[in-house]
GROMACS .gro file of C-alpha atoms in nm:
model
  501
    1MET     CA    1   5.434  -2.085   4.593
    2ALA     CA    2   5.416  -1.787   4.830
    3GLU     CA    3   5.502  -1.450   4.686
    4SER     CA    4   5.824  -1.292   4.808
    5GLY     CA    5   5.834  -0.944   4.951
    6ALA     CA    6   5.627  -0.757   5.208
    7PRO     CA    7   5.247  -0.771   5.184
    8VAL     CA    8   5.068  -0.449   5.093
    9GLU     CA    9   4.712  -0.385   5.207
   10LEU     CA   10   4.459  -0.113   5.132
   11TYR     CA   11   4.251  -0.020   5.438
   12VAL     CA   12   3.907   0.110   5.336
   13TYR     CA   13   3.694   0.320   5.572
   14ASP     CA   14   3.343   0.461   5.531
   15LEU     CA   15   3.356   0.819   5.657
   16SER     CA   16   2.976   0.834   5.663
   17HIS     CA   17   2.953   0.536   5.898
   18GLY     CA   18   2.665   0.394   5.697
   19LEU     CA   19   2.482   0.723   5.639
   20ALA     CA   20   2.576   0.731   5.270
   21ARG     CA   21   2.404   0.399   5.208
   22GLN     CA   22   2.102   0.511   5.409
   23LEU     CA   23   2.056   0.860   5.265
   24SER     CA   24   2.202   0.847   4.914
   25PRO     CA   25   1.892   0.714   4.734
   26GLN     CA   26   1.686   1.017   4.835
   27LEU     CA   27   1.969   1.269   4.799
   28VAL     CA   28   2.152   1.164   4.484
   29GLY     CA   29   1.899   0.929   4.324
   30ARG     CA   30   2.121   0.622   4.344
   31LEU     CA   31   2.279   0.399   4.604
   32VAL     CA   32   2.619   0.510   4.731
   33GLU     CA   33   2.768   0.240   4.949
   34GLY     CA   34   3.002   0.470   5.137
   35ILE     CA   35   3.220   0.780   5.140
   36TRP     CA   36   3.555   0.611   5.107
   37HIS     CA   37   3.876   0.696   5.284
   38THR     CA   38   4.175   0.473   5.219
   39SER     CA   39   4.522   0.418   5.356
   40VAL     CA   40   4.812   0.192   5.267
   41VAL     CA   41   4.949  -0.059   5.517
   42VAL     CA   42   5.296  -0.201   5.464
   43TYR     CA   43   5.584  -0.297   5.692
   44GLY     CA   44   5.352  -0.273   5.994
   45THR     CA   45   5.263   0.093   5.937
   46GLU     CA   46   4.953   0.266   5.803
   47TRP     CA   47   5.017   0.561   5.570
   48TYR     CA   48   4.743   0.808   5.480
   49TYR     CA   49   4.679   1.162   5.360
   50GLY     CA   50   4.447   1.432   5.486
   51GLN     CA   51   4.617   1.706   5.685
   52GLY     CA   52   4.946   1.629   5.520
   53VAL     CA   53   5.085   1.274   5.512
   54LEU     CA   54   5.063   1.085   5.841
   55ARG     CA   55   5.151   0.740   5.966
   56ALA     CA   56   5.022   0.522   6.248
   57LYS     CA   57   5.009   0.168   6.373
   58PRO     CA   58   4.753  -0.013   6.157
   59GLY     CA   59   4.397   0.038   6.273
   60SER     CA   60   4.489   0.293   6.542
   61THR     CA   61   4.385   0.612   6.362
   62ALA     CA   62   4.078   0.823   6.442
   63HIS     CA   63   3.897   0.645   6.160
   64GLY     CA   64   3.858   0.338   6.379
   65ALA     CA   65   3.850  -0.012   6.236
   66PRO     CA   66   3.860  -0.039   5.856
   67LEU     CA   67   3.551  -0.163   5.678
   68GLN     CA   68   3.766  -0.364   5.438
   69ARG     CA   69   4.127  -0.479   5.418
   70LEU     CA   70   4.211  -0.539   5.054
   71ALA     CA   71   4.524  -0.727   4.953
   72MET     CA   72   4.719  -0.524   4.698
   73GLY     CA   73   4.999  -0.772   4.644
   74HIS     CA   74   5.357  -0.778   4.766
   75THR     CA   75   5.646  -0.538   4.733
   76LYS     CA   76   6.022  -0.567   4.720
   77VAL     CA   77   6.065  -0.195   4.778
   78SER     CA   78   6.277  -0.153   5.091
   79VAL     CA   79   6.172   0.044   5.397
   80GLU     CA   80   6.431   0.310   5.320
   81GLU     CA   81   6.310   0.346   4.961
   82LEU     CA   82   5.948   0.366   5.077
   83VAL     CA   83   6.018   0.636   5.334
   84SER     CA   84   6.220   0.834   5.080
   85PHE     CA   85   5.937   0.809   4.825
   86VAL     CA   86   5.662   0.905   5.069
   87THR     CA   87   5.870   1.193   5.204
   88ARG     CA   88   5.909   1.333   4.853
   89LEU     CA   89   5.533   1.306   4.801
   90ALA     CA   90   5.465   1.477   5.135
   91GLU     CA   91   5.699   1.766   5.065
   92ALA     CA   92   5.622   1.826   4.699
   93LYS     CA   93   5.265   1.715   4.635
   94TYR     CA   94   5.058   1.597   4.932
   95THR     CA   95   5.085   1.896   5.164
   96ALA     CA   96   4.797   2.004   5.386
   97ASP     CA   97   4.714   2.312   5.180
   98ARG     CA   98   4.686   2.112   4.857
   99TYR     CA   99   4.414   1.880   4.980
  100ARG     CA  100   4.108   1.890   4.752
  101LEU     CA  101   3.806   1.680   4.827
  102LEU     CA  102   3.731   1.598   4.463
  103ASP     CA  103   4.063   1.560   4.287
  104HIS     CA  104   4.350   1.547   4.538
  105ASN     CA  105   4.251   1.348   4.842
  106CYS     CA  106   4.344   1.043   5.048
  107ASN     CA  107   4.250   0.801   4.772
  108HIS     CA  108   4.478   0.970   4.519
  109PHE     CA  109   4.764   0.938   4.766
  110SER     CA  110   4.685   0.571   4.827
  111ALA     CA  111   4.672   0.507   4.453
  112GLU     CA  112   5.021   0.653   4.402
  113VAL     CA  113   5.172   0.457   4.690
  114VAL     CA  114   5.012   0.128   4.581
  115GLN     CA  115   5.127   0.180   4.223
  116TYR     CA  116   5.482   0.252   4.345
  117LEU     CA  117   5.491  -0.052   4.572
  118THR     CA  118   5.320  -0.314   4.356
  119GLY     CA  119   5.243  -0.165   4.016
  120GLY     CA  120   4.873  -0.226   4.083
  121GLU     CA  121   4.571   0.004   4.114
  122ILE     CA  122   4.316   0.067   4.386
  123PRO     CA  123   3.957  -0.047   4.311
  124ALA     CA  124   3.763   0.158   4.058
  125TYR     CA  125   3.460   0.199   4.287
  126ILE     CA  126   3.683   0.400   4.522
  127ARG     CA  127   3.873   0.591   4.257
  128ASP     CA  128   3.563   0.689   4.057
  129LEU     CA  129   3.330   0.789   4.343
  130PRO     CA  130   3.369   1.170   4.304
  131ARG     CA  131   3.296   1.150   3.931
  132GLU     CA  132   2.987   0.940   3.994
  133ILE     CA  133   2.853   1.178   4.258
  134LEU     CA  134   2.910   1.481   4.035
  135ALA     CA  135   2.712   1.312   3.760
  136THR     CA  136   2.395   1.354   3.971
  137ASP     CA  137   2.185   1.670   4.006
  138PHE     CA  138   2.260   1.686   4.378
  139GLY     CA  139   2.632   1.650   4.316
  140ARG     CA  140   2.633   1.924   4.053
  141ALA     CA  141   2.451   2.154   4.294
  142LEU     CA  142   2.714   2.093   4.561
  143GLN     CA  143   3.014   2.105   4.327
  144PRO     CA  144   3.110   2.469   4.400
  145LEU     CA  145   3.117   2.391   4.772
  146LEU     CA  146   3.301   2.063   4.726
  147GLU     CA  147   3.563   2.219   4.503
  148GLY     CA  148   3.633   2.475   4.774
  149ALA     CA  149   3.652   2.220   5.051
  150GLN     CA  150   3.977   2.237   5.243
  151PRO     CA  151   4.129   1.969   5.462
  152PRO     CA  152   3.962   1.933   5.797
  153SER     CA  153   4.245   2.106   5.982
  154ARG     CA  154   4.474   2.403   5.954
  155LEU     CA  155   4.772   2.245   6.122
  156PRO     CA  156   5.112   2.352   5.986
  157SER     CA  157   5.220   2.132   5.698
  158ASP     CA  158   5.487   1.941   5.885
  159ARG     CA  159   5.332   1.606   5.959
  160LEU     CA  160   5.594   1.434   5.750
  161THR     CA  161   5.870   1.662   5.860
  162HIS     CA  162   5.848   1.416   6.147
  163VAL     CA  163   5.971   1.170   5.881
  164HIS     CA  164   6.267   1.384   5.790
  165SER     CA  165   6.464   1.341   5.473
  166PRO     CA  166   6.726   1.203   5.481
  167VAL     CA  167   6.553   0.916   5.657
  168GLU     CA  168   6.566   0.920   6.035
  169PRO     CA  169   6.738   0.615   6.178
  170ALA     CA  170   6.436   0.543   6.398
  171LEU     CA  171   6.224   0.500   6.088
  172ALA     CA  172   6.464   0.276   5.901
  173THR     CA  173   6.331  -0.037   6.068
  174SER     CA  174   6.106  -0.312   5.942
  175SER     CA  175   5.830  -0.222   6.186
  176LEU     CA  176   5.834   0.159   6.156
  177GLU     CA  177   5.683   0.173   6.503
  178ALA     CA  178   5.822   0.513   6.588
  179ALA     CA  179   5.597   0.738   6.791
  180VAL     CA  180   5.325   0.902   6.585
  181LEU     CA  181   5.172   1.245   6.624
  182PRO     CA  182   4.837   1.175   6.794
  183ASP     CA  183   4.543   1.197   6.562
  184PRO     CA  184   4.341   1.516   6.600
  185HIS     CA  185   3.969   1.532   6.663
  186PRO     CA  186   3.785   1.329   6.394
  187HIS     CA  187   3.606   1.643   6.283
  188ARG     CA  188   3.941   1.782   6.171
  189ARG     CA  189   4.059   1.456   6.024
  190LEU     CA  190   3.748   1.337   5.847
  191ILE     CA  191   3.495   1.611   5.779
  192PRO     CA  192   3.561   1.896   5.533
  193THR     CA  193   3.337   2.184   5.644
  194PRO     CA  194   3.332   2.452   5.371
  195ALA     CA  195   2.975   2.555   5.455
  196LEU     CA  196   3.055   2.594   5.825
  197ASN     CA  197   3.378   2.778   5.751
  198GLY     CA  198   3.186   3.008   5.518
  199LEU     CA  199   2.960   3.120   5.802
  200GLY     CA  200   3.240   3.307   5.967
  201HIS     CA  201   3.239   3.399   6.333
  202LEU     CA  202   3.138   3.766   6.321
  203PRO     CA  203   2.846   3.833   6.556
  204ILE     CA  204   2.506   3.960   6.449
  205LEU     CA  205   2.477   4.317   6.580
  206PHE     CA  206   2.194   4.569   6.593
  207PRO     CA  207   2.351   4.917   6.564
  208GLN     CA  208   2.048   5.091   6.410
  209PRO     CA  209   1.998   5.444   6.553
  210GLU     CA  210   1.632   5.479   6.452
  211GLY     CA  211   1.503   5.275   6.744
  212ALA     CA  212   1.721   5.471   6.984
  213ARG     CA  213   1.578   5.799   6.856
  214ARG     CA  214   1.227   5.672   6.916
  215ALA     CA  215   1.337   5.558   7.260
  216LEU     CA  216   1.466   5.907   7.337
  217ALA     CA  217   1.133   6.056   7.236
  218ARG     CA  218   0.947   5.813   7.461
  219LEU     CA  219   1.173   5.883   7.756
  220ARG     CA  220   1.152   6.260   7.717
  221ALA     CA  221   0.773   6.232   7.740
  222LEU     CA  222   0.787   6.049   8.073
  223PRO     CA  223   0.727   6.251   8.391
  224GLU     CA  224   1.015   6.061   8.550
  225ALA     CA  225   1.254   6.209   8.292
  226GLN     CA  226   1.192   6.571   8.384
  227ARG     CA  227   1.444   6.552   8.668
  228LEU     CA  228   1.729   6.443   8.438
  229ASP     CA  229   1.995   6.666   8.288
  230PRO     CA  230   1.859   6.751   7.939
  231VAL     CA  231   2.191   6.658   7.779
  232VAL     CA  232   2.135   6.294   7.872
  233LEU     CA  233   1.832   6.271   7.644
  234ALA     CA  234   1.950   6.509   7.372
  235ASP     CA  235   1.926   6.396   7.011
  236ASP     CA  236   2.290   6.480   6.948
  237GLN     CA  237   2.390   6.201   7.182
  238LEU     CA  238   2.300   5.966   6.901
  239ASP     CA  239   2.483   6.160   6.632
  240TYR     CA  240   2.785   6.232   6.853
  241VAL     CA  241   2.798   6.594   6.753
  242ALA     CA  242   2.877   6.661   7.117
  243PRO     CA  243   2.940   6.322   7.280
  244LEU     CA  244   2.953   6.302   7.655
  245SER     CA  245   3.301   6.327   7.794
  246ASP     CA  246   3.200   6.098   8.081
  247PRO     CA  247   2.983   5.804   7.972
  248THR     CA  248   2.954   5.692   8.334
  249SER     CA  249   2.744   6.002   8.408
  250TRP     CA  250   2.513   5.906   8.122
  251ARG     CA  251   2.490   5.556   8.266
  252ALA     CA  252   2.412   5.683   8.615
  253ALA     CA  253   2.135   5.909   8.487
  254LEU     CA  254   1.976   5.633   8.281
  255ASP     CA  255   2.009   5.392   8.571
  256HIS     CA  256   1.817   5.633   8.793
  257LEU     CA  257   1.543   5.664   8.532
  258TYR     CA  258   1.539   5.288   8.483
  259ASP     CA  259   1.477   5.226   8.852
  260THR     CA  260   1.175   5.458   8.854
  261LEU     CA  261   0.999   5.281   8.566
  262LYS     CA  262   0.778   4.976   8.585
  263PRO     CA  263   0.960   4.664   8.458
  264THR     CA  264   0.733   4.640   8.153
  265ASP     CA  265   0.803   5.006   8.058
  266ARG     CA  266   1.182   4.989   8.062
  267PHE     CA  267   1.245   4.891   7.701
  268PRO     CA  268   1.330   5.250   7.585
  269VAL     CA  269   1.622   5.249   7.830
  270LEU     CA  270   1.730   4.908   7.702
  271ASP     CA  271   1.714   5.039   7.346
  272LEU     CA  272   1.942   5.330   7.427
  273VAL     CA  273   2.193   5.094   7.588
  274ARG     CA  274   2.157   4.857   7.291
  275TYR     CA  275   2.265   5.138   7.061
  276ALA     CA  276   2.530   5.272   7.298
  277LEU     CA  277   2.720   4.943   7.303
  278THR     CA  278   2.794   4.977   6.931
  279CYS     CA  279   2.914   5.339   6.949
  280PRO     CA  280   3.256   5.460   7.063
  281GLY     CA  281   3.106   5.768   7.227
  282LEU     CA  282   2.888   5.583   7.473
  283CYS     CA  283   3.010   5.224   7.496
  284GLY     CA  284   3.229   5.337   7.783
  285ALA     CA  285   2.916   5.318   7.995
  286ALA     CA  286   2.963   4.941   7.994
  287GLU     CA  287   3.336   4.949   8.071
  288GLY     CA  288   3.481   4.824   8.394
  289GLU     CA  289   3.328   4.608   8.661
  290THR     CA  290   3.055   4.862   8.736
  291GLY     CA  291   2.953   4.886   8.372
  292PHE     CA  292   2.947   4.509   8.344
  293ARG     CA  293   2.726   4.467   8.651
  294TRP     CA  294   2.490   4.738   8.525
  295THR     CA  295   2.451   4.580   8.182
  296LYS     CA  296   2.401   4.237   8.334
  297LYS     CA  297   2.136   4.378   8.566
  298LEU     CA  298   1.941   4.519   8.270
  299LEU     CA  299   1.946   4.183   8.095
  300SER     CA  300   1.873   3.985   8.411
  301ASP     CA  301   1.568   4.199   8.486
  302ALA     CA  302   1.441   4.166   8.129
  303THR     CA  303   1.490   3.789   8.139
  304ALA     CA  304   1.304   3.765   8.469
  305VAL     CA  305   1.010   3.962   8.329
  306ALA     CA  306   1.010   3.753   8.010
  307THR     CA  307   1.013   3.419   8.187
  308ASP     CA  308   0.783   3.508   8.478
  309SER     CA  309   0.511   3.694   8.291
  310GLU     CA  310   0.263   3.538   8.054
  311ALA     CA  311   0.198   3.872   7.886
  312VAL     CA  312   0.547   4.017   7.852
  313PRO     CA  313   0.549   4.315   7.613
  314ARG     CA  314   0.698   4.208   7.284
  315PRO     CA  315   0.901   4.533   7.244
  316LEU     CA  316   1.071   4.467   7.579
  317LEU     CA  317   1.169   4.113   7.484
  318ILE     CA  318   1.294   4.201   7.135
  319THR     CA  319   1.490   4.500   7.265
  320ALA     CA  320   1.649   4.287   7.537
  321LEU     CA  321   1.752   4.028   7.277
  322ARG     CA  322   1.909   4.292   7.054
  323LEU     CA  323   2.090   4.440   7.352
  324ALA     CA  324   2.219   4.093   7.434
  325CYS     CA  325   2.349   4.050   7.078
  326ASN     CA  326   2.535   4.381   7.100
  327ILE     CA  327   2.736   4.256   7.395
  328TRP     CA  328   2.976   4.123   7.129
  329ALA     CA  329   3.048   4.483   7.030
  330CYS     CA  330   3.204   4.549   7.371
  331ASP     CA  331   3.522   4.360   7.461
  332ASN     CA  332   3.473   4.421   7.832
  333LEU     CA  333   3.140   4.239   7.830
  334VAL     CA  334   3.266   3.954   7.612
  335ASP     CA  335   3.555   3.900   7.853
  336HIS     CA  336   3.301   3.844   8.131
  337LEU     CA  337   3.092   3.593   7.938
  338SER     CA  338   3.244   3.274   8.073
  339GLN     CA  339   3.364   3.407   8.406
  340PRO     CA  340   3.197   3.317   8.735
  341PRO     CA  341   3.032   3.600   8.930
  342THR     CA  342   3.264   3.832   9.120
  343VAL     CA  343   3.256   3.840   9.497
  344GLU     CA  344   3.045   4.155   9.482
  345GLY     CA  345   2.808   3.980   9.243
  346ALA     CA  346   2.805   3.647   9.422
  347GLY     CA  347   2.464   3.487   9.430
  348THR     CA  348   2.377   3.616   9.085
  349PRO     CA  349   2.401   3.397   8.775
  350PRO     CA  350   2.694   3.445   8.536
  351LEU     CA  351   2.630   3.658   8.231
  352LEU     CA  352   2.644   3.348   8.010
  353ASP     CA  353   2.355   3.194   8.203
  354VAL     CA  354   2.154   3.515   8.176
  355LEU     CA  355   2.198   3.525   7.799
  356THR     CA  356   2.116   3.156   7.769
  357GLY     CA  357   1.793   3.190   7.965
  358LEU     CA  358   1.686   3.480   7.747
  359MET     CA  359   1.782   3.293   7.429
  360VAL     CA  360   1.599   2.973   7.524
  361HIS     CA  361   1.280   3.161   7.608
  362ALA     CA  362   1.295   3.352   7.280
  363ILE     CA  363   1.364   3.070   7.034
  364LEU     CA  364   1.074   2.868   7.178
  365CYS     CA  365   0.836   3.167   7.176
  366SER     CA  366   0.521   3.168   6.962
  367GLU     CA  367   0.599   3.517   6.824
  368VAL     CA  368   0.787   3.507   6.493
  369THR     CA  369   0.977   3.833   6.550
  370VAL     CA  370   1.087   3.720   6.894
  371ARG     CA  371   1.218   3.392   6.752
  372GLN     CA  372   1.409   3.585   6.486
  373ALA     CA  373   1.590   3.792   6.748
  374GLY     CA  374   1.641   3.484   6.965
  375ALA     CA  375   1.802   3.298   6.675
  376ALA     CA  376   2.047   3.588   6.630
  377LEU     CA  377   2.149   3.554   6.995
  378ALA     CA  378   2.177   3.176   6.954
  379PHE     CA  379   2.411   3.228   6.657
  380ASN     CA  380   2.629   3.472   6.851
  381LEU     CA  381   2.660   3.230   7.140
  382GLY     CA  382   2.737   2.939   6.909
  383ALA     CA  383   2.995   3.132   6.707
  384TRP     CA  384   3.161   3.257   7.025
  385VAL     CA  385   3.187   2.907   7.171
  386GLY     CA  386   3.305   2.765   6.838
  387THR     CA  387   3.572   3.031   6.794
  388GLY     CA  388   3.704   2.985   7.147
  389ARG     CA  389   3.706   2.609   7.112
  390ARG     CA  390   3.896   2.622   6.781
  391ALA     CA  391   4.152   2.862   6.925
  392ALA     CA  392   4.214   2.640   7.227
  393TYR     CA  393   4.239   2.337   7.002
  394GLU     CA  394   4.492   2.502   6.771
  395ARG     CA  395   4.706   2.610   7.066
  396ALA     CA  396   4.700   2.262   7.213
  397ARG     CA  397   4.778   2.098   6.880
  398GLY     CA  398   5.057   2.344   6.810
  399ALA     CA  399   5.223   2.244   7.136
  400THR     CA  400   5.204   1.871   7.057
  401ARG     CA  401   5.533   1.698   6.980
  402LEU     CA  402   5.610   1.368   6.811
  403SER     CA  403   5.680   1.195   7.141
  404ASP     CA  404   5.362   1.326   7.304
  405THR     CA  405   5.106   1.050   7.347
  406SER     CA  406   4.872   1.250   7.570
  407PRO     CA  407   4.500   1.244   7.486
  408LEU     CA  408   4.333   1.515   7.286
  409PRO     CA  409   4.282   1.842   7.472
  410SER     CA  410   3.958   1.934   7.639
  411GLU     CA  411   3.884   2.209   7.392
  412TRP     CA  412   3.761   2.556   7.494
  413CYS     CA  413   3.605   2.515   7.838
  414ASP     CA  414   3.375   2.222   7.762
  415HIS     CA  415   3.470   2.046   8.085
  416ARG     CA  416   3.355   2.349   8.287
  417HIS     CA  417   3.042   2.415   8.086
  418GLU     CA  418   2.906   2.068   8.019
  419ASP     CA  419   2.566   2.155   8.168
  420TRP     CA  420   2.553   2.472   7.962
  421LEU     CA  421   2.627   2.282   7.641
  422ILE     CA  422   2.352   2.032   7.719
  423GLU     CA  423   2.099   2.310   7.775
  424ALA     CA  424   2.198   2.510   7.468
  425VAL     CA  425   2.214   2.217   7.226
  426SER     CA  426   1.888   2.072   7.357
  427ALA     CA  427   1.697   2.399   7.330
  428ILE     CA  428   1.828   2.497   6.988
  429THR     CA  429   1.762   2.149   6.852
  430GLU     CA  430   1.405   2.160   6.980
  431ALA     CA  431   1.352   2.506   6.833
  432LEU     CA  432   1.496   2.404   6.496
  433ARG     CA  433   1.267   2.103   6.472
  434LYS     CA  434   0.966   2.332   6.526
  435GLU     CA  435   1.080   2.618   6.304
  436PRO     CA  436   0.955   2.631   5.944
  437ALA     CA  437   1.224   2.666   5.677
  438SER     CA  438   1.324   3.031   5.712
  439PRO     CA  439   1.622   3.257   5.782
  440THR     CA  440   1.548   3.197   6.151
  441ALA     CA  441   1.587   2.822   6.102
  442PHE     CA  442   1.916   2.874   5.919
  443ARG     CA  443   2.051   3.083   6.208
  444LEU     CA  444   1.957   2.805   6.450
  445LEU     CA  445   2.127   2.548   6.228
  446ALA     CA  446   2.437   2.767   6.206
  447ALA     CA  447   2.444   2.801   6.585
  448LEU     CA  448   2.430   2.423   6.622
  449ALA     CA  449   2.704   2.375   6.364
  450HIS     CA  450   2.935   2.600   6.566
  451LEU     CA  451   2.840   2.433   6.895
  452LEU     CA  452   2.892   2.080   6.761
  453TYR     CA  453   3.217   2.128   6.571
  454LEU     CA  454   3.503   1.980   6.778
  455ALA     CA  455   3.250   1.914   7.056
  456PRO     CA  456   3.300   1.637   7.314
  457ALA     CA  457   3.155   1.298   7.235
  458GLY     CA  458   2.884   1.342   7.498
  459THR     CA  459   2.751   1.657   7.333
  460LEU     CA  460   2.742   1.492   6.992
  461GLU     CA  461   2.570   1.187   7.135
  462LEU     CA  462   2.309   1.408   7.301
  463ALA     CA  463   2.228   1.582   6.973
  464ASP     CA  464   2.196   1.244   6.806
  465VAL     CA  465   1.966   1.113   7.080
  466LEU     CA  466   1.751   1.423   7.034
  467GLY     CA  467   1.705   1.318   6.673
  468LEU     CA  468   1.893   1.608   6.517
  469GLY     CA  469   2.074   1.398   6.257
  470GLU     CA  470   1.762   1.212   6.154
  471TRP     CA  471   1.559   1.533   6.131
  472LEU     CA  472   1.825   1.705   5.920
  473ALA     CA  473   1.848   1.404   5.690
  474ASP     CA  474   1.474   1.435   5.628
  475HIS     CA  475   1.472   1.814   5.586
  476GLN     CA  476   1.817   1.913   5.462
  477THR     CA  477   1.692   2.007   5.114
  478GLU     CA  478   1.415   2.232   5.249
  479TRP     CA  479   1.597   2.566   5.256
  480PRO     CA  480   1.430   2.780   4.987
  481SER     CA  481   1.544   3.110   5.138
  482GLU     CA  482   1.901   3.004   5.211
  483PRO     CA  483   2.104   2.819   4.945
  484ARG     CA  484   2.372   2.727   5.201
  485GLY     CA  485   2.123   2.540   5.417
  486ALA     CA  486   2.142   2.201   5.245
  487ALA     CA  487   2.523   2.193   5.248
  488LEU     CA  488   2.540   2.301   5.612
  489ALA     CA  489   2.280   2.040   5.710
  490CYS     CA  490   2.489   1.770   5.538
  491GLU     CA  491   2.796   1.880   5.731
  492VAL     CA  492   2.615   1.873   6.066
  493VAL     CA  493   2.491   1.520   5.995
  494ALA     CA  494   2.851   1.419   5.923
  495LEU     CA  495   2.976   1.588   6.241
  496LEU     CA  496   2.730   1.390   6.450
  497ALA     CA  497   2.855   1.065   6.298
  498ALA     CA  498   3.224   1.138   6.363
  499ARG     CA  499   3.254   1.132   6.740
  500PRO     CA  500   3.585   1.134   6.924
  501THR     CA  501   3.668   0.822   7.123
   0.00000   0.00000   0.00000
């Protein structure tokens, strides 16, 4: 005899898309079949928890097709009673900010809903997975990170305020096919990223005055400097005992000296500008359109020398890289990063392209110190892109309404910088694969993590084709100088597997 009531199913997804089965023996010392995410399907609707409680038509979420559909029995609980129960859970217990990867996740929500509907339990292999992982050495090592893992999004906790209590009439139907808030990018839905979030977005800067003092001494000794106003090269310009009231005069004097020097001898001027960008007294030299064009010219010239000469002086290249990093200390220069050249500067590459050319040359250089500085610039670029992309994503998601079925936004300016993303991801991936385990390698990995988070599917596919995921899987435990390396490598592997459709 057929059971009465509505059928209840448990949809089971593998968030690792097979990677857990492939990599778990070497990482945790035992076979882990999958990283399980579950949802409950009843009355033609799929209910699940991650960034709050959400609902969707079965099989239409960002998780794709379920790996398994397990029959949990039948329920006589009415639609109205179910919605009331789930709403109470969403408001009191399963809010976005209470998500915990180990002990308060999607599977705990599914277990409560199944128990309420049928009195049954979800399978033990799903329920007990966190405990089994933590019983291994690898799991214990990652436990502090896992315990701090937050849900993959920071959306306001109102997903189920779309299922208002008292129950909305539109939801009190047997099909519950009301419009659903579109699923966000799978990176936000599926991948907790505590290691990536812990990196922060603050740029790596080089404000040290010692190099600038040595640069002043070098410049004062040059015959070309004798025609300059002595105040321009005075030591107190570094200490700001008597800062210049007009930084543009300082810029004009240095620019004149710069033009008289051979390209390979210009690094003392670059070092002074490098320091000036971090100091209130002199950073005004880079303000305005004229200051921007001047700074870009210095970097463009240095990049040209670095890429065209086989014997580029190492001090010139390192100083140019540090100057490039300090661009993030000057809002005027950062504002120009993604802008096309002005009419006056037409025919010259954008500042972003200049920095990228310098970065690519440096991270693939044979000199260790050059690669170190290049990796710092790579991190700054990656963090800047990642921060802008997240901000654009949050704004777009915040504007989304329940009735909006539009596709996910084209985050940051990926659609305008697709070629740039390809170049940056390709170069940094190649450099990382060649770099021994070191702080430089960690900076490159961090840059990639920022560039790949919320990235378009094409960028993620490119990184996968380049073998980044496979390489990280083989080397993710080889970070002796950086304890965060293994966790960050794991997260990047997961990001590559969770591509938007």
